[in-house]
Amino acid sequence: MKTRSTFFIVLLFVSLFWLNFAVAETIHIPVSRDLWVSSVAGEEEGNNGKASRLKLKSYQEFSIIDFDLAKLKGRNIDKATLHIKLVDNQRLRRVGVSTLSAEWVEGSGSSYTKEHGSSSFRWQKNPDTPWVAGLNYSDLTLVMFDAGGTFWSHAEASEPNDNWQTIDIAPRIIAARVAGISYGFVLFDDTGTELYRESESSDKTVFNNLPNRFFYSKDQNASVAPYLVVECSDAKPAKPPKPQKLKVETKDLPPGEAVISWEIPPLEKNDVLGFFVSANGKELQRSMIPVPDFSQREKLQTLTLRLRSPDLIGGDKVNAEVYAVNNIGEVSPPAKITFNVSDAVPSKLSGKIPQPFTIADDDMNQLPKLGKASISIIDELDKVTEKGKLLPPQSDSYFVANHLWKAGKTPQIRLAAARNEFIAFQIHMVGNANGVKPSIRWTKENNNTPTTSYYRFEYIETPIGKIADPMPPLEGKGLDVQERDTIYCEMFVPKDIQAGTHSGVLTLQSGSDSLEMAISLSVWNFTIPDRLGFLPEMNCYSLPSNERDYYRLAQLHRTYINRVPYSHRGTVDTNCAPVWNAGTKTFDWAAWDNRYAQYFDGSAFADLPRGAVPIEAFYLPLHENFPADIFKHYRSKNDGNDWADEVLGKEYAEEFKAGCREFAQHFKTKKWQDTCFHFYLNNKMNYKDDGWSRASSPWLLDEPASYRDFAALRYFGELFHEATASIETSICFRCDISRPQWQRNSLEGLMGVNVVGGDVFRRFNRLVNERKERNGEFMYTYGTTCRPEEGAVQPAAWSLYAWFNGADGIVPWQTIGTKESWKKSDELALFYPAREGTPPVVASQRLKSYRRGQQDVEYLLALQRKMNCPRWDVTQAVQKELGLSGTQHSQYAEDAGTLRFKDATPLKLWQLRMRVGNYVHNGNQ
């Protein structure tokens, strides 16, 4: 009996083994179409559908391939491997493979032919069908590698064998194509630039900068064309779970939009791969439809879809259906919901647009006189050349009558301000007058009336002649005017001033000559907050020894200094970090606290108008070489393919995390919670070009380019969060990203502060704002300040533009001038260092423009609070009136660039401010 039972058990095992063997299958599938595209300027509209090779070159060039996968329908995909044959000895290393959420046309182009109707990096169909409809700009990056409802994997390519290499692809990526939620496969060089030491004993560095990695396409010949090897097995059909708890939200959304959400059970209990969604019987574009988070398999997931369609207007009725699809292409029953999209009525700025003064023809030449000098009043954002030309250009009549003043028989200056606001105007003089001294008295002068400061201009050489920019205080004997000059008059309106109209007199004195002009100041009944609601960050990389003067001058201008305290070499600047004890893994804080505590508790600013408000943000000295020594711990593979999590071991990670914990715990103990401390990685591998030891970072940590750079940022971000997870801290992981379109989900949930480059902030605005909202990020945009000869309006206009487009602050990337800045135009000199006869640091007119822009955004924030409406509504109403659109000007690919606003004028900004101020004051639409 025992023998017979054993026989049947063995027979059953053998039968099951052969049954399983019989249903498993390995299938070879040849490529059916392929396309090489380029993101490089001048090539982005090019099609290479008939090229004999395909190319991977980091973010510059990559390829799309596809296969006929009909044989895989209804089967489990157990393993998938892509086979490619190299054209030359430049091998593939780590390769990323993504789903693609838009259809594409292979085309028959080569050498970047701009072929009509074919796909390119820029267009789904050249020359005008976008990859994503409804955006001002879209390209291929918005439908691949985590964007637009896609997902991806990457793997190391095998060692070449007769120039053949293989790349493993996650089975779900193949399954997505079979299931119909992908239209092909995007191949990407994730390694990018290869960097390694010539030898362990040498300091010489070998760079293989963005190598060209070629392999044959189907258009070479079948024997070398790519093919896919798939191991699959039969699957028992099983419908995926129907999406549950469909909900729709339209509150605070623009007209015609809605957010649809639904739930799916944990992925470990089902195999949901994606969804099909239709609205009123029409399938939505795939880039709008989310996919599950495959890294959170054990959790219940809520998916959200932002419905935006040109076919929908406010209040339209929608019948929506949501289907789940699984790994074998089975589709669930539909979850249905009927709703109306948002019927919000966008707000408008009502009331008359305030207009400049006008003046009678017979008064056009009646400028008031001080001795032999004619006097005019102009806006604080006007800039006058040495020859009397205004920037932006104005007619000569502007000097006689403008939005702030009118000349004639009874000259009049009109001003308006909120409480706790700085306002200013300029006194322009043409002719000769010695020792001009201005003063202002108020009819009811007391401790609650505005205080006034006066500044003279220094002129610097520019390509268009001498231009005023540095502004030392006007002191001593006053200003000697020869031919023409200008005095800048700055008022601070105190918090406790009474709302209403205040009358005063501006007196100009020159020897025995004097001139009086009436001032009318309207004070609105709201207050600009001491704490900044919009942050202009004055980034820099060093400061003179009198750094406290710089911090104070920045605070006075409603900005703040933020200094990177370490070098690309990996050395911390003198006394810019607490002393690290590697043995005990602790810091000695005494000297560091003595230097910086005054900025974190606000005591350095106690006597300034904003009071003891702590500095808004501050760079920490934490970086890849502090406190842990990256040179000591780095274990290179020496093949140019080093990934941070592979070459930095446990000992490095633990020491780095200990430093992060020390900072977090120290700030908690000190109760320094009002400053956002930035853990920011500024260093770049480019500096290793002069030798391995000449720079500490083997990756581009600032402005990452290749995906390997983003992965390094992810590594450090994860270490920081692991170290500080249990400590309530005001430290944020900050990254400066100039290529957010290549970021994927590498930094998802890690960044607290996201700083986005100027031009990509404009082009990929929806992308970065969706990430901001999803992750609760604080977002800045960065760039370069305009040059002195470009006027003074741009910084204020940039502030408004940034806020309109979702940013919470702006970062001019360098702000500290040098001795040379006093001699010739320097766009980076917002703060001029001391020279003979000046204070320890001198503000530029452009710095004051940043203050004007910051305060103007505070007006918009006050308007938003008053209207109790979402930001988009304020933006739409105000931006429509202002018509502010910037154009990016960059000199080279890595240039931060300068945004220029051709139509921005002091008058337009004044009109906006007046309308918003009046509304917030009066409270009526």
PDB file of N, CA, C and O in Angstrom, residues 23-25 75-80 169-172 230-234:
ATOM      1  N   VAL A  23       3.209  24.566 -20.497  1.00  0.00           N
ATOM      2  CA  VAL A  23       2.547  25.851 -20.688  1.00  0.00           C
ATOM      3  C   VAL A  23       3.522  27.017 -20.670  1.00  0.00           C
ATOM      4  O   VAL A  23       3.193  28.097 -21.128  1.00  0.00           O
ATOM      5  N   ALA A  24       4.719  26.832 -20.111  1.00  0.00           N
ATOM      6  CA  ALA A  24       5.725  27.893 -20.145  1.00  0.00           C
ATOM      7  C   ALA A  24       6.326  27.963 -21.540  1.00  0.00           C
ATOM      8  O   ALA A  24       6.473  26.956 -22.223  1.00  0.00           O
ATOM      9  N   GLU A  25       6.685  29.196 -21.977  1.00  0.00           N
ATOM     10  CA  GLU A  25       7.168  29.357 -23.337  1.00  0.00           C
ATOM     11  C   GLU A  25       8.103  30.553 -23.419  1.00  0.00           C
ATOM     12  O   GLU A  25       7.919  31.557 -22.725  1.00  0.00           O
ATOM     13  N   ARG A  75      -1.494  36.193 -21.324  1.00  0.00           N
ATOM     14  CA  ARG A  75      -0.461  35.347 -20.716  1.00  0.00           C
ATOM     15  C   ARG A  75       0.309  36.127 -19.657  1.00  0.00           C
ATOM     16  O   ARG A  75       0.443  37.354 -19.730  1.00  0.00           O
ATOM     17  N   ASN A  76       0.810  35.386 -18.676  1.00  0.00           N
ATOM     18  CA  ASN A  76       1.705  35.966 -17.683  1.00  0.00           C
ATOM     19  C   ASN A  76       3.071  36.214 -18.316  1.00  0.00           C
ATOM     20  O   ASN A  76       3.609  35.315 -18.978  1.00  0.00           O
ATOM     21  N   ILE A  77       3.614  37.383 -18.122  1.00  0.00           N
ATOM     22  CA  ILE A  77       4.963  37.685 -18.604  1.00  0.00           C
ATOM     23  C   ILE A  77       5.899  37.525 -17.418  1.00  0.00           C
ATOM     24  O   ILE A  77       5.857  38.293 -16.453  1.00  0.00           O
ATOM     25  N   ASP A  78       6.731  36.515 -17.470  1.00  0.00           N
ATOM     26  CA  ASP A  78       7.588  36.178 -16.334  1.00  0.00           C
ATOM     27  C   ASP A  78       8.946  36.866 -16.413  1.00  0.00           C
ATOM     28  O   ASP A  78       9.538  37.210 -15.395  1.00  0.00           O
ATOM     29  N   LYS A  79       9.417  37.057 -17.607  1.00  0.00           N
ATOM     30  CA  LYS A  79      10.711  37.731 -17.788  1.00  0.00           C
ATOM     31  C   LYS A  79      10.773  38.286 -19.193  1.00  0.00           C
ATOM     32  O   LYS A  79      10.233  37.693 -20.134  1.00  0.00           O
ATOM     33  N   ALA A  80      11.434  39.445 -19.335  1.00  0.00           N
ATOM     34  CA  ALA A  80      11.588  40.056 -20.655  1.00  0.00           C
ATOM     35  C   ALA A  80      12.990  40.615 -20.792  1.00  0.00           C
ATOM     36  O   ALA A  80      13.497  41.274 -19.874  1.00  0.00           O
ATOM     37  N   ILE A 169      14.005  43.957 -18.814  1.00  0.00           N
ATOM     38  CA  ILE A 169      12.921  44.923 -18.704  1.00  0.00           C
ATOM     39  C   ILE A 169      11.893  44.377 -17.725  1.00  0.00           C
ATOM     40  O   ILE A 169      11.545  43.193 -17.778  1.00  0.00           O
ATOM     41  N   ALA A 170      11.425  45.220 -16.816  1.00  0.00           N
ATOM     42  CA  ALA A 170      10.407  44.791 -15.863  1.00  0.00           C
ATOM     43  C   ALA A 170       9.194  44.245 -16.625  1.00  0.00           C
ATOM     44  O   ALA A 170       8.687  44.900 -17.546  1.00  0.00           O
ATOM     45  N   PRO A 171       8.701  43.039 -16.272  1.00  0.00           N
ATOM     46  CA  PRO A 171       7.578  42.444 -17.011  1.00  0.00           C
ATOM     47  C   PRO A 171       6.359  43.349 -17.127  1.00  0.00           C
ATOM     48  O   PRO A 171       5.658  43.325 -18.151  1.00  0.00           O
ATOM     49  N   ARG A 172       6.085  44.167 -16.109  1.00  0.00           N
ATOM     50  CA  ARG A 172       4.875  44.997 -16.180  1.00  0.00           C
ATOM     51  C   ARG A 172       4.954  46.027 -17.310  1.00  0.00           C
ATOM     52  O   ARG A 172       3.932  46.500 -17.808  1.00  0.00           O
ATOM     53  N   VAL A 230      10.834  36.965 -24.521  1.00  0.00           N
ATOM     54  CA  VAL A 230       9.877  36.998 -23.417  1.00  0.00           C
ATOM     55  C   VAL A 230       9.624  35.581 -22.935  1.00  0.00           C
ATOM     56  O   VAL A 230       9.306  34.681 -23.735  1.00  0.00           O
ATOM     57  N   GLU A 231       9.787  35.370 -21.662  1.00  0.00           N
ATOM     58  CA  GLU A 231       9.398  34.113 -21.034  1.00  0.00           C
ATOM     59  C   GLU A 231       8.009  34.314 -20.447  1.00  0.00           C
ATOM     60  O   GLU A 231       7.805  35.216 -19.623  1.00  0.00           O
ATOM     61  N   CYS A 232       7.066  33.516 -20.907  1.00  0.00           N
ATOM     62  CA  CYS A 232       5.684  33.702 -20.466  1.00  0.00           C
ATOM     63  C   CYS A 232       5.054  32.357 -20.133  1.00  0.00           C
ATOM     64  O   CYS A 232       5.587  31.295 -20.466  1.00  0.00           O
ATOM     65  N   SER A 233       3.930  32.444 -19.472  1.00  0.00           N
ATOM     66  CA  SER A 233       3.203  31.237 -19.090  1.00  0.00           C
ATOM     67  C   SER A 233       1.717  31.519 -19.180  1.00  0.00           C
ATOM     68  O   SER A 233       1.279  32.670 -19.132  1.00  0.00           O
ATOM     69  N   ASP A 234       0.960  30.445 -19.305  1.00  0.00           N
ATOM     70  CA  ASP A 234      -0.487  30.605 -19.392  1.00  0.00           C
ATOM     71  C   ASP A 234      -1.028  31.172 -18.091  1.00  0.00           C
ATOM     72  O   ASP A 234      -0.527  30.886 -17.003  1.00  0.00           O
TER      73      ASP A 234
END
